Amino acid sequence: VEPEIPEEAAIAAPAVNLDEDRAYVATHDSDYKARLVLAQSLWQAGEIEEATRHYEHLIRTNQFLTEIASDLKKHTAAPPHDPHPLRALGDVYMRQGALDQALDCYRQALQLL
């Protein structure tokens, strides 16, 4: 017998609506926080390629670099290993002036191609 989940608990955890979030970000290009949240939600949903594109957009605009570096370090440490998030992490390190770390990421990304 499965325990019954109280109705309040089900209401307390709203579902992420990726389509609504995508539409919002598409019309609010300078809402960088919303784009970061969307990238994180997309990653959690397994939409790695799209999430990486949103992270890259933020990197190009120098927004939330510390948060992005933290996210991408976690993401690139676990399979599946994809070169694009590694390259994006290298881009963060370049913008932060951490050239050795950037080169390490770029080399790792090249090995995955």
PDB file of N, CA and C in Angstrom:
ATOM      1  N   VAL A   1       0.853  -1.182   0.000  1.00  0.00           N
ATOM      2  CA  VAL A   1       0.000   0.000   0.000  1.00  0.00           C
ATOM      3  C   VAL A   1       0.893   1.237   0.000  1.00  0.00           C
ATOM      4  N   GLU A   2       0.668   2.119  -0.968  1.00  0.00           N
ATOM      5  CA  GLU A   2       1.447   3.346  -1.058  1.00  0.00           C
ATOM      6  C   GLU A   2       0.880   4.396  -0.126  1.00  0.00           C
ATOM      7  N   PRO A   3       1.771   5.167   0.505  1.00  0.00           N
ATOM      8  CA  PRO A   3       1.271   6.221   1.390  1.00  0.00           C
ATOM      9  C   PRO A   3       0.545   7.290   0.576  1.00  0.00           C
ATOM     10  N   GLU A   4      -0.464   7.844   1.168  1.00  0.00           N
ATOM     11  CA  GLU A   4      -1.242   8.877   0.502  1.00  0.00           C
ATOM     12  C   GLU A   4      -0.512  10.213   0.635  1.00  0.00           C
ATOM     13  N   ILE A   5      -0.428  10.928  -0.455  1.00  0.00           N
ATOM     14  CA  ILE A   5       0.230  12.238  -0.451  1.00  0.00           C
ATOM     15  C   ILE A   5      -0.828  13.290  -0.151  1.00  0.00           C
ATOM     16  N   PRO A   6      -0.582  14.093   0.878  1.00  0.00           N
ATOM     17  CA  PRO A   6      -1.563  15.138   1.197  1.00  0.00           C
ATOM     18  C   PRO A   6      -1.732  16.090   0.019  1.00  0.00           C
ATOM     19  N   GLU A   7      -2.937  16.559  -0.187  1.00  0.00           N
ATOM     20  CA  GLU A   7      -3.232  17.451  -1.302  1.00  0.00           C
ATOM     21  C   GLU A   7      -2.367  18.711  -1.249  1.00  0.00           C
ATOM     22  N   GLU A   8      -2.083  19.215  -0.043  1.00  0.00           N
ATOM     23  CA  GLU A   8      -1.262  20.416   0.098  1.00  0.00           C
ATOM     24  C   GLU A   8       0.135  20.203  -0.478  1.00  0.00           C
ATOM     25  N   ALA A   9       0.685  19.009  -0.317  1.00  0.00           N
ATOM     26  CA  ALA A   9       2.026  18.717  -0.824  1.00  0.00           C
ATOM     27  C   ALA A   9       2.038  18.724  -2.341  1.00  0.00           C
ATOM     28  N   ALA A  10       0.998  18.202  -2.954  1.00  0.00           N
ATOM     29  CA  ALA A  10       0.930  18.183  -4.414  1.00  0.00           C
ATOM     30  C   ALA A  10       0.811  19.597  -4.958  1.00  0.00           C
ATOM     31  N   ILE A  11       0.101  20.444  -4.260  1.00  0.00           N
ATOM     32  CA  ILE A  11      -0.069  21.832  -4.706  1.00  0.00           C
ATOM     33  C   ILE A  11       1.199  22.637  -4.468  1.00  0.00           C
ATOM     34  N   ALA A  12       1.967  22.309  -3.450  1.00  0.00           N
ATOM     35  CA  ALA A  12       3.142  23.095  -3.072  1.00  0.00           C
ATOM     36  C   ALA A  12       4.270  23.006  -4.092  1.00  0.00           C
ATOM     37  N   ALA A  13       4.292  21.979  -4.927  1.00  0.00           N
ATOM     38  CA  ALA A  13       5.368  21.804  -5.896  1.00  0.00           C
ATOM     39  C   ALA A  13       4.833  21.991  -7.310  1.00  0.00           C
ATOM     40  N   PRO A  14       4.786  23.256  -7.799  1.00  0.00           N
ATOM     41  CA  PRO A  14       4.246  23.492  -9.129  1.00  0.00           C
ATOM     42  C   PRO A  14       5.146  22.884 -10.207  1.00  0.00           C
ATOM     43  N   ALA A  15       4.538  22.397 -11.251  1.00  0.00           N
ATOM     44  CA  ALA A  15       5.284  21.822 -12.367  1.00  0.00           C
ATOM     45  C   ALA A  15       5.885  22.941 -13.208  1.00  0.00           C
ATOM     46  N   VAL A  16       7.051  22.666 -13.743  1.00  0.00           N
ATOM     47  CA  VAL A  16       7.707  23.623 -14.628  1.00  0.00           C
ATOM     48  C   VAL A  16       7.074  23.474 -16.003  1.00  0.00           C
ATOM     49  N   ASN A  17       6.636  24.582 -16.574  1.00  0.00           N
ATOM     50  CA  ASN A  17       6.073  24.547 -17.914  1.00  0.00           C
ATOM     51  C   ASN A  17       7.113  25.098 -18.870  1.00  0.00           C
ATOM     52  N   LEU A  18       7.850  24.205 -19.502  1.00  0.00           N
ATOM     53  CA  LEU A  18       8.945  24.620 -20.369  1.00  0.00           C
ATOM     54  C   LEU A  18       8.461  25.448 -21.554  1.00  0.00           C
ATOM     55  N   ASP A  19       7.304  25.113 -22.111  1.00  0.00           N
ATOM     56  CA  ASP A  19       6.803  25.874 -23.260  1.00  0.00           C
ATOM     57  C   ASP A  19       6.516  27.323 -22.874  1.00  0.00           C
ATOM     58  N   GLU A  20       5.903  27.518 -21.711  1.00  0.00           N
ATOM     59  CA  GLU A  20       5.639  28.888 -21.251  1.00  0.00           C
ATOM     60  C   GLU A  20       6.940  29.624 -20.970  1.00  0.00           C
ATOM     61  N   ASP A  21       7.898  28.939 -20.350  1.00  0.00           N
ATOM     62  CA  ASP A  21       9.182  29.561 -20.048  1.00  0.00           C
ATOM     63  C   ASP A  21       9.940  29.912 -21.333  1.00  0.00           C
ATOM     64  N   ARG A  22       9.897  29.021 -22.315  1.00  0.00           N
ATOM     65  CA  ARG A  22      10.537  29.301 -23.615  1.00  0.00           C
ATOM     66  C   ARG A  22       9.914  30.538 -24.259  1.00  0.00           C
ATOM     67  N   ALA A  23       8.589  30.604 -24.252  1.00  0.00           N
ATOM     68  CA  ALA A  23       7.891  31.737 -24.860  1.00  0.00           C
ATOM     69  C   ALA A  23       8.246  33.041 -24.144  1.00  0.00           C
ATOM     70  N   TYR A  24       8.305  32.988 -22.831  1.00  0.00           N
ATOM     71  CA  TYR A  24       8.653  34.186 -22.067  1.00  0.00           C
ATOM     72  C   TYR A  24      10.053  34.664 -22.418  1.00  0.00           C
ATOM     73  N   VAL A  25      11.020  33.759 -22.408  1.00  0.00           N
ATOM     74  CA  VAL A  25      12.409  34.134 -22.697  1.00  0.00           C
ATOM     75  C   VAL A  25      12.537  34.649 -24.129  1.00  0.00           C
ATOM     76  N   ALA A  26      11.782  34.072 -25.051  1.00  0.00           N
ATOM     77  CA  ALA A  26      11.831  34.511 -26.450  1.00  0.00           C
ATOM     78  C   ALA A  26      11.375  35.960 -26.606  1.00  0.00           C
ATOM     79  N   THR A  27      10.481  36.409 -25.738  1.00  0.00           N
ATOM     80  CA  THR A  27       9.972  37.783 -25.838  1.00  0.00           C
ATOM     81  C   THR A  27      10.592  38.732 -24.812  1.00  0.00           C
ATOM     82  N   HIS A  28      11.430  38.200 -23.926  1.00  0.00           N
ATOM     83  CA  HIS A  28      12.087  39.015 -22.896  1.00  0.00           C
ATOM     84  C   HIS A  28      13.580  38.690 -22.897  1.00  0.00           C
ATOM     85  N   ASP A  29      14.231  39.050 -23.981  1.00  0.00           N
ATOM     86  CA  ASP A  29      15.625  38.671 -24.203  1.00  0.00           C
ATOM     87  C   ASP A  29      16.568  39.134 -23.098  1.00  0.00           C
ATOM     88  N   SER A  30      16.261  40.250 -22.459  1.00  0.00           N
ATOM     89  CA  SER A  30      17.179  40.774 -21.440  1.00  0.00           C
ATOM     90  C   SER A  30      16.825  40.327 -20.025  1.00  0.00           C
ATOM     91  N   ASP A  31      15.872  39.426 -19.871  1.00  0.00           N
ATOM     92  CA  ASP A  31      15.578  38.862 -18.554  1.00  0.00           C
ATOM     93  C   ASP A  31      16.514  37.668 -18.358  1.00  0.00           C
ATOM     94  N   TYR A  32      17.731  37.991 -17.944  1.00  0.00           N
ATOM     95  CA  TYR A  32      18.785  36.985 -17.857  1.00  0.00           C
ATOM     96  C   TYR A  32      18.509  35.945 -16.783  1.00  0.00           C
ATOM     97  N   LYS A  33      17.888  36.348 -15.702  1.00  0.00           N
ATOM     98  CA  LYS A  33      17.564  35.392 -14.636  1.00  0.00           C
ATOM     99  C   LYS A  33      16.575  34.343 -15.156  1.00  0.00           C
ATOM    100  N   ALA A  34      15.573  34.785 -15.906  1.00  0.00           N
ATOM    101  CA  ALA A  34      14.601  33.841 -16.471  1.00  0.00           C
ATOM    102  C   ALA A  34      15.292  32.878 -17.437  1.00  0.00           C
ATOM    103  N   ARG A  35      16.251  33.380 -18.201  1.00  0.00           N
ATOM    104  CA  ARG A  35      16.984  32.519 -19.137  1.00  0.00           C
ATOM    105  C   ARG A  35      17.820  31.493 -18.370  1.00  0.00           C
ATOM    106  N   LEU A  36      18.435  31.904 -17.264  1.00  0.00           N
ATOM    107  CA  LEU A  36      19.211  30.971 -16.454  1.00  0.00           C
ATOM    108  C   LEU A  36      18.311  29.873 -15.883  1.00  0.00           C
ATOM    109  N   VAL A  37      17.174  30.268 -15.353  1.00  0.00           N
ATOM    110  CA  VAL A  37      16.229  29.294 -14.797  1.00  0.00           C
ATOM    111  C   VAL A  37      15.752  28.342 -15.893  1.00  0.00           C
ATOM    112  N   LEU A  38      15.494  28.873 -17.089  1.00  0.00           N
ATOM    113  CA  LEU A  38      15.078  28.030 -18.203  1.00  0.00           C
ATOM    114  C   LEU A  38      16.181  27.044 -18.565  1.00  0.00           C
ATOM    115  N   ALA A  39      17.416  27.504 -18.646  1.00  0.00           N
ATOM    116  CA  ALA A  39      18.536  26.609 -18.962  1.00  0.00           C
ATOM    117  C   ALA A  39      18.634  25.484 -17.931  1.00  0.00           C
ATOM    118  N   GLN A  40      18.499  25.841 -16.677  1.00  0.00           N
ATOM    119  CA  GLN A  40      18.573  24.833 -15.607  1.00  0.00           C
ATOM    120  C   GLN A  40      17.413  23.841 -15.706  1.00  0.00           C
ATOM    121  N   SER A  41      16.218  24.343 -15.993  1.00  0.00           N
ATOM    122  CA  SER A  41      15.048  23.470 -16.117  1.00  0.00           C
ATOM    123  C   SER A  41      15.172  22.554 -17.326  1.00  0.00           C
ATOM    124  N   LEU A  42      15.667  23.106 -18.423  1.00  0.00           N
ATOM    125  CA  LEU A  42      15.857  22.298 -19.627  1.00  0.00           C
ATOM    126  C   LEU A  42      16.853  21.174 -19.368  1.00  0.00           C
ATOM    127  N   TRP A  43      17.929  21.506 -18.653  1.00  0.00           N
ATOM    128  CA  TRP A  43      18.925  20.477 -18.350  1.00  0.00           C
ATOM    129  C   TRP A  43      18.287  19.349 -17.538  1.00  0.00           C
ATOM    130  N   GLN A  44      17.519  19.739 -16.535  1.00  0.00           N
ATOM    131  CA  GLN A  44      16.852  18.742 -15.693  1.00  0.00           C
ATOM    132  C   GLN A  44      15.890  17.878 -16.504  1.00  0.00           C
ATOM    133  N   ALA A  45      15.319  18.459 -17.553  1.00  0.00           N
ATOM    134  CA  ALA A  45      14.378  17.729 -18.404  1.00  0.00           C
ATOM    135  C   ALA A  45      15.081  16.900 -19.476  1.00  0.00           C
ATOM    136  N   GLY A  46      16.406  16.964 -19.494  1.00  0.00           N
ATOM    137  CA  GLY A  46      17.158  16.189 -20.478  1.00  0.00           C
ATOM    138  C   GLY A  46      17.344  16.878 -21.812  1.00  0.00           C
ATOM    139  N   GLU A  47      16.987  18.150 -21.899  1.00  0.00           N
ATOM    140  CA  GLU A  47      17.129  18.927 -23.130  1.00  0.00           C
ATOM    141  C   GLU A  47      18.497  19.621 -23.124  1.00  0.00           C
ATOM    142  N   ILE A  48      19.548  18.812 -23.214  1.00  0.00           N
ATOM    143  CA  ILE A  48      20.921  19.286 -23.029  1.00  0.00           C
ATOM    144  C   ILE A  48      21.325  20.312 -24.085  1.00  0.00           C
ATOM    145  N   GLU A  49      21.029  20.026 -25.338  1.00  0.00           N
ATOM    146  CA  GLU A  49      21.439  20.926 -26.426  1.00  0.00           C
ATOM    147  C   GLU A  49      20.801  22.303 -26.282  1.00  0.00           C
ATOM    148  N   GLU A  50      19.496  22.329 -26.020  1.00  0.00           N
ATOM    149  CA  GLU A  50      18.810  23.611 -25.865  1.00  0.00           C
ATOM    150  C   GLU A  50      19.279  24.336 -24.608  1.00  0.00           C
ATOM    151  N   ALA A  51      19.470  23.602 -23.537  1.00  0.00           N
ATOM    152  CA  ALA A  51      19.969  24.206 -22.300  1.00  0.00           C
ATOM    153  C   ALA A  51      21.327  24.852 -22.549  1.00  0.00           C
ATOM    154  N   THR A  52      22.190  24.149 -23.262  1.00  0.00           N
ATOM    155  CA  THR A  52      23.531  24.677 -23.549  1.00  0.00           C
ATOM    156  C   THR A  52      23.440  25.959 -24.361  1.00  0.00           C
ATOM    157  N   ARG A  53      22.516  26.027 -25.310  1.00  0.00           N
ATOM    158  CA  ARG A  53      22.355  27.265 -26.103  1.00  0.00           C
ATOM    159  C   ARG A  53      21.989  28.442 -25.213  1.00  0.00           C
ATOM    160  N   HIS A  54      21.135  28.209 -24.222  1.00  0.00           N
ATOM    161  CA  HIS A  54      20.755  29.306 -23.315  1.00  0.00           C
ATOM    162  C   HIS A  54      21.923  29.693 -22.412  1.00  0.00           C
ATOM    163  N   TYR A  55      22.662  28.705 -21.938  1.00  0.00           N
ATOM    164  CA  TYR A  55      23.868  29.025 -21.168  1.00  0.00           C
ATOM    165  C   TYR A  55      24.829  29.847 -22.026  1.00  0.00           C
ATOM    166  N   GLU A  56      25.026  29.445 -23.281  1.00  0.00           N
ATOM    167  CA  GLU A  56      25.947  30.167 -24.166  1.00  0.00           C
ATOM    168  C   GLU A  56      25.508  31.611 -24.377  1.00  0.00           C
ATOM    169  N   HIS A  57      24.204  31.831 -24.500  1.00  0.00           N
ATOM    170  CA  HIS A  57      23.686  33.192 -24.643  1.00  0.00           C
ATOM    171  C   HIS A  57      24.074  34.035 -23.425  1.00  0.00           C
ATOM    172  N   LEU A  58      23.888  33.470 -22.250  1.00  0.00           N
ATOM    173  CA  LEU A  58      24.239  34.182 -21.023  1.00  0.00           C
ATOM    174  C   LEU A  58      25.739  34.438 -20.938  1.00  0.00           C
ATOM    175  N   ILE A  59      26.540  33.480 -21.377  1.00  0.00           N
ATOM    176  CA  ILE A  59      27.994  33.649 -21.351  1.00  0.00           C
ATOM    177  C   ILE A  59      28.392  34.806 -22.264  1.00  0.00           C
ATOM    178  N   ARG A  60      27.804  34.859 -23.466  1.00  0.00           N
ATOM    179  CA  ARG A  60      28.125  35.941 -24.405  1.00  0.00           C
ATOM    180  C   ARG A  60      27.784  37.310 -23.839  1.00  0.00           C
ATOM    181  N   THR A  61      26.792  37.375 -22.957  1.00  0.00           N
ATOM    182  CA  THR A  61      26.385  38.655 -22.375  1.00  0.00           C
ATOM    183  C   THR A  61      26.999  38.879 -20.990  1.00  0.00           C
ATOM    184  N   ASN A  62      27.913  37.982 -20.584  1.00  0.00           N
ATOM    185  CA  ASN A  62      28.603  38.089 -19.287  1.00  0.00           C
ATOM    186  C   ASN A  62      27.649  38.089 -18.098  1.00  0.00           C
ATOM    187  N   GLN A  63      26.598  37.303 -18.180  1.00  0.00           N
ATOM    188  CA  GLN A  63      25.604  37.238 -17.117  1.00  0.00           C
ATOM    189  C   GLN A  63      25.704  35.904 -16.372  1.00  0.00           C
ATOM    190  N   PHE A  64      25.670  35.968 -15.054  1.00  0.00           N
ATOM    191  CA  PHE A  64      25.609  34.783 -14.188  1.00  0.00           C
ATOM    192  C   PHE A  64      26.744  33.783 -14.447  1.00  0.00           C
ATOM    193  N   LEU A  65      27.932  34.294 -14.713  1.00  0.00           N
ATOM    194  CA  LEU A  65      29.047  33.408 -15.047  1.00  0.00           C
ATOM    195  C   LEU A  65      29.378  32.438 -13.910  1.00  0.00           C
ATOM    196  N   THR A  66      29.332  32.900 -12.683  1.00  0.00           N
ATOM    197  CA  THR A  66      29.639  32.028 -11.549  1.00  0.00           C
ATOM    198  C   THR A  66      28.618  30.898 -11.437  1.00  0.00           C
ATOM    199  N   GLU A  67      27.337  31.239 -11.579  1.00  0.00           N
ATOM    200  CA  GLU A  67      26.283  30.231 -11.504  1.00  0.00           C
ATOM    201  C   GLU A  67      26.393  29.238 -12.662  1.00  0.00           C
ATOM    202  N   ILE A  68      26.677  29.758 -13.847  1.00  0.00           N
ATOM    203  CA  ILE A  68      26.804  28.892 -15.023  1.00  0.00           C
ATOM    204  C   ILE A  68      27.995  27.951 -14.860  1.00  0.00           C
ATOM    205  N   ALA A  69      29.118  28.478 -14.379  1.00  0.00           N
ATOM    206  CA  ALA A  69      30.292  27.629 -14.160  1.00  0.00           C
ATOM    207  C   ALA A  69      29.955  26.505 -13.189  1.00  0.00           C
ATOM    208  N   SER A  70      29.243  26.831 -12.126  1.00  0.00           N
ATOM    209  CA  SER A  70      28.857  25.818 -11.144  1.00  0.00           C
ATOM    210  C   SER A  70      27.955  24.758 -11.779  1.00  0.00           C
ATOM    211  N   ASP A  71      26.950  25.214 -12.530  1.00  0.00           N
ATOM    212  CA  ASP A  71      26.043  24.277 -13.203  1.00  0.00           C
ATOM    213  C   ASP A  71      26.799  23.379 -14.172  1.00  0.00           C
ATOM    214  N   LEU A  72      27.613  23.984 -15.022  1.00  0.00           N
ATOM    215  CA  LEU A  72      28.291  23.213 -16.064  1.00  0.00           C
ATOM    216  C   LEU A  72      29.346  22.268 -15.494  1.00  0.00           C
ATOM    217  N   LYS A  73      29.979  22.650 -14.395  1.00  0.00           N
ATOM    218  CA  LYS A  73      30.922  21.722 -13.753  1.00  0.00           C
ATOM    219  C   LYS A  73      30.196  20.461 -13.302  1.00  0.00           C
ATOM    220  N   LYS A  74      29.028  20.647 -12.692  1.00  0.00           N
ATOM    221  CA  LYS A  74      28.238  19.492 -12.260  1.00  0.00           C
ATOM    222  C   LYS A  74      27.775  18.682 -13.469  1.00  0.00           C
ATOM    223  N   HIS A  75      27.281  19.379 -14.483  1.00  0.00           N
ATOM    224  CA  HIS A  75      26.726  18.696 -15.650  1.00  0.00           C
ATOM    225  C   HIS A  75      27.786  17.918 -16.423  1.00  0.00           C
ATOM    226  N   THR A  76      28.970  18.472 -16.528  1.00  0.00           N
ATOM    227  CA  THR A  76      30.004  17.817 -17.346  1.00  0.00           C
ATOM    228  C   THR A  76      30.732  16.721 -16.582  1.00  0.00           C
ATOM    229  N   ALA A  77      30.522  16.641 -15.289  1.00  0.00           N
ATOM    230  CA  ALA A  77      31.179  15.600 -14.495  1.00  0.00           C
ATOM    231  C   ALA A  77      30.491  14.249 -14.637  1.00  0.00           C
ATOM    232  N   ALA A  78      29.239  14.262 -15.044  1.00  0.00           N
ATOM    233  CA  ALA A  78      28.460  13.016 -15.134  1.00  0.00           C
ATOM    234  C   ALA A  78      28.097  12.725 -16.589  1.00  0.00           C
ATOM    235  N   PRO A  79      27.973  11.450 -16.914  1.00  0.00           N
ATOM    236  CA  PRO A  79      27.529  11.083 -18.264  1.00  0.00           C
ATOM    237  C   PRO A  79      26.110  11.603 -18.511  1.00  0.00           C
ATOM    238  N   PRO A  80      25.685  11.797 -19.722  1.00  0.00           N
ATOM    239  CA  PRO A  80      26.462  11.572 -20.940  1.00  0.00           C
ATOM    240  C   PRO A  80      27.455  12.699 -21.166  1.00  0.00           C
ATOM    241  N   HIS A  81      28.588  12.362 -21.684  1.00  0.00           N
ATOM    242  CA  HIS A  81      29.618  13.362 -21.919  1.00  0.00           C
ATOM    243  C   HIS A  81      29.417  13.959 -23.306  1.00  0.00           C
ATOM    244  N   ASP A  82      29.183  15.246 -23.314  1.00  0.00           N
ATOM    245  CA  ASP A  82      28.875  15.996 -24.533  1.00  0.00           C
ATOM    246  C   ASP A  82      29.906  17.114 -24.655  1.00  0.00           C
ATOM    247  N   PRO A  83      30.488  17.316 -25.825  1.00  0.00           N
ATOM    248  CA  PRO A  83      31.515  18.352 -25.952  1.00  0.00           C
ATOM    249  C   PRO A  83      30.982  19.779 -25.837  1.00  0.00           C
ATOM    250  N   HIS A  84      29.726  20.003 -26.163  1.00  0.00           N
ATOM    251  CA  HIS A  84      29.203  21.375 -26.182  1.00  0.00           C
ATOM    252  C   HIS A  84      29.157  22.026 -24.802  1.00  0.00           C
ATOM    253  N   PRO A  85      28.657  21.348 -23.775  1.00  0.00           N
ATOM    254  CA  PRO A  85      28.712  21.969 -22.444  1.00  0.00           C
ATOM    255  C   PRO A  85      30.155  22.177 -21.965  1.00  0.00           C
ATOM    256  N   LEU A  86      31.058  21.279 -22.338  1.00  0.00           N
ATOM    257  CA  LEU A  86      32.471  21.468 -21.966  1.00  0.00           C
ATOM    258  C   LEU A  86      33.041  22.712 -22.630  1.00  0.00           C
ATOM    259  N   ARG A  87      32.705  22.915 -23.902  1.00  0.00           N
ATOM    260  CA  ARG A  87      33.170  24.121 -24.601  1.00  0.00           C
ATOM    261  C   ARG A  87      32.583  25.363 -23.941  1.00  0.00           C
ATOM    262  N   ALA A  88      31.301  25.295 -23.569  1.00  0.00           N
ATOM    263  CA  ALA A  88      30.667  26.436 -22.902  1.00  0.00           C
ATOM    264  C   ALA A  88      31.346  26.724 -21.567  1.00  0.00           C
ATOM    265  N   LEU A  89      31.700  25.682 -20.825  1.00  0.00           N
ATOM    266  CA  LEU A  89      32.414  25.879 -19.567  1.00  0.00           C
ATOM    267  C   LEU A  89      33.775  26.524 -19.841  1.00  0.00           C
ATOM    268  N   GLY A  90      34.440  26.102 -20.902  1.00  0.00           N
ATOM    269  CA  GLY A  90      35.694  26.737 -21.288  1.00  0.00           C
ATOM    270  C   GLY A  90      35.493  28.215 -21.584  1.00  0.00           C
ATOM    271  N   ASP A  91      34.386  28.552 -22.226  1.00  0.00           N
ATOM    272  CA  ASP A  91      34.085  29.960 -22.524  1.00  0.00           C
ATOM    273  C   ASP A  91      33.890  30.770 -21.243  1.00  0.00           C
ATOM    274  N   VAL A  92      33.246  30.175 -20.250  1.00  0.00           N
ATOM    275  CA  VAL A  92      33.071  30.853 -18.957  1.00  0.00           C
ATOM    276  C   VAL A  92      34.448  31.139 -18.361  1.00  0.00           C
ATOM    277  N   TYR A  93      35.287  30.114 -18.333  1.00  0.00           N
ATOM    278  CA  TYR A  93      36.620  30.290 -17.759  1.00  0.00           C
ATOM    279  C   TYR A  93      37.412  31.361 -18.517  1.00  0.00           C
ATOM    280  N   MET A  94      37.283  31.407 -19.836  1.00  0.00           N
ATOM    281  CA  MET A  94      37.975  32.446 -20.618  1.00  0.00           C
ATOM    282  C   MET A  94      37.517  33.834 -20.176  1.00  0.00           C
ATOM    283  N   ARG A  95      36.217  34.001 -20.039  1.00  0.00           N
ATOM    284  CA  ARG A  95      35.680  35.310 -19.641  1.00  0.00           C
ATOM    285  C   ARG A  95      36.072  35.672 -18.215  1.00  0.00           C
ATOM    286  N   GLN A  96      36.332  34.652 -17.387  1.00  0.00           N
ATOM    287  CA  GLN A  96      36.757  34.904 -16.014  1.00  0.00           C
ATOM    288  C   GLN A  96      38.272  35.030 -15.897  1.00  0.00           C
ATOM    289  N   GLY A  97      38.987  34.839 -17.006  1.00  0.00           N
ATOM    290  CA  GLY A  97      40.441  34.960 -16.996  1.00  0.00           C
ATOM    291  C   GLY A  97      41.170  33.716 -16.519  1.00  0.00           C
ATOM    292  N   ALA A  98      40.476  32.608 -16.411  1.00  0.00           N
ATOM    293  CA  ALA A  98      41.081  31.345 -15.967  1.00  0.00           C
ATOM    294  C   ALA A  98      41.490  30.545 -17.206  1.00  0.00           C
ATOM    295  N   LEU A  99      42.567  30.985 -17.835  1.00  0.00           N
ATOM    296  CA  LEU A  99      42.952  30.439 -19.137  1.00  0.00           C
ATOM    297  C   LEU A  99      43.349  28.971 -19.089  1.00  0.00           C
ATOM    298  N   ASP A 100      44.046  28.546 -18.054  1.00  0.00           N
ATOM    299  CA  ASP A 100      44.445  27.138 -17.964  1.00  0.00           C
ATOM    300  C   ASP A 100      43.217  26.233 -17.854  1.00  0.00           C
ATOM    301  N   GLN A 101      42.257  26.639 -17.044  1.00  0.00           N
ATOM    302  CA  GLN A 101      41.034  25.845 -16.899  1.00  0.00           C
ATOM    303  C   GLN A 101      40.255  25.828 -18.218  1.00  0.00           C
ATOM    304  N   ALA A 102      40.230  26.967 -18.909  1.00  0.00           N
ATOM    305  CA  ALA A 102      39.541  27.038 -20.199  1.00  0.00           C
ATOM    306  C   ALA A 102      40.175  26.072 -21.193  1.00  0.00           C
ATOM    307  N   LEU A 103      41.504  26.089 -21.270  1.00  0.00           N
ATOM    308  CA  LEU A 103      42.190  25.186 -22.196  1.00  0.00           C
ATOM    309  C   LEU A 103      41.921  23.725 -21.861  1.00  0.00           C
ATOM    310  N   ASP A 104      41.890  23.388 -20.584  1.00  0.00           N
ATOM    311  CA  ASP A 104      41.569  22.009 -20.179  1.00  0.00           C
ATOM    312  C   ASP A 104      40.179  21.606 -20.683  1.00  0.00           C
ATOM    313  N   CYS A 105      39.215  22.498 -20.535  1.00  0.00           N
ATOM    314  CA  CYS A 105      37.854  22.198 -20.998  1.00  0.00           C
ATOM    315  C   CYS A 105      37.815  22.035 -22.511  1.00  0.00           C
ATOM    316  N   TYR A 106      38.506  22.920 -23.228  1.00  0.00           N
ATOM    317  CA  TYR A 106      38.520  22.835 -24.687  1.00  0.00           C
ATOM    318  C   TYR A 106      39.176  21.530 -25.146  1.00  0.00           C
ATOM    319  N   ARG A 107      40.241  21.136 -24.474  1.00  0.00           N
ATOM    320  CA  ARG A 107      40.902  19.871 -24.835  1.00  0.00           C
ATOM    321  C   ARG A 107      39.990  18.673 -24.595  1.00  0.00           C
ATOM    322  N   GLN A 108      39.316  18.686 -23.455  1.00  0.00           N
ATOM    323  CA  GLN A 108      38.374  17.600 -23.159  1.00  0.00           C
ATOM    324  C   GLN A 108      37.244  17.549 -24.189  1.00  0.00           C
ATOM    325  N   ALA A 109      36.769  18.717 -24.575  1.00  0.00           N
ATOM    326  CA  ALA A 109      35.691  18.777 -25.577  1.00  0.00           C
ATOM    327  C   ALA A 109      36.177  18.221 -26.913  1.00  0.00           C
ATOM    328  N   LEU A 110      37.390  18.573 -27.300  1.00  0.00           N
ATOM    329  CA  LEU A 110      37.943  18.068 -28.566  1.00  0.00           C
ATOM    330  C   LEU A 110      38.068  16.550 -28.549  1.00  0.00           C
ATOM    331  N   GLN A 111      38.437  15.992 -27.415  1.00  0.00           N
ATOM    332  CA  GLN A 111      38.579  14.535 -27.310  1.00  0.00           C
ATOM    333  C   GLN A 111      37.248  13.818 -27.490  1.00  0.00           C
ATOM    334  N   LEU A 112      36.158  14.496 -27.201  1.00  0.00           N
ATOM    335  CA  LEU A 112      34.829  13.889 -27.327  1.00  0.00           C
ATOM    336  C   LEU A 112      34.263  13.975 -28.739  1.00  0.00           C
ATOM    337  N   LEU A 113      34.900  14.789 -29.579  1.00  0.00           N
ATOM    338  CA  LEU A 113      34.396  14.926 -30.967  1.00  0.00           C
ATOM    339  C   LEU A 113      34.750  13.726 -31.798  1.00  0.00           C
TER     340      LEU A 113
END
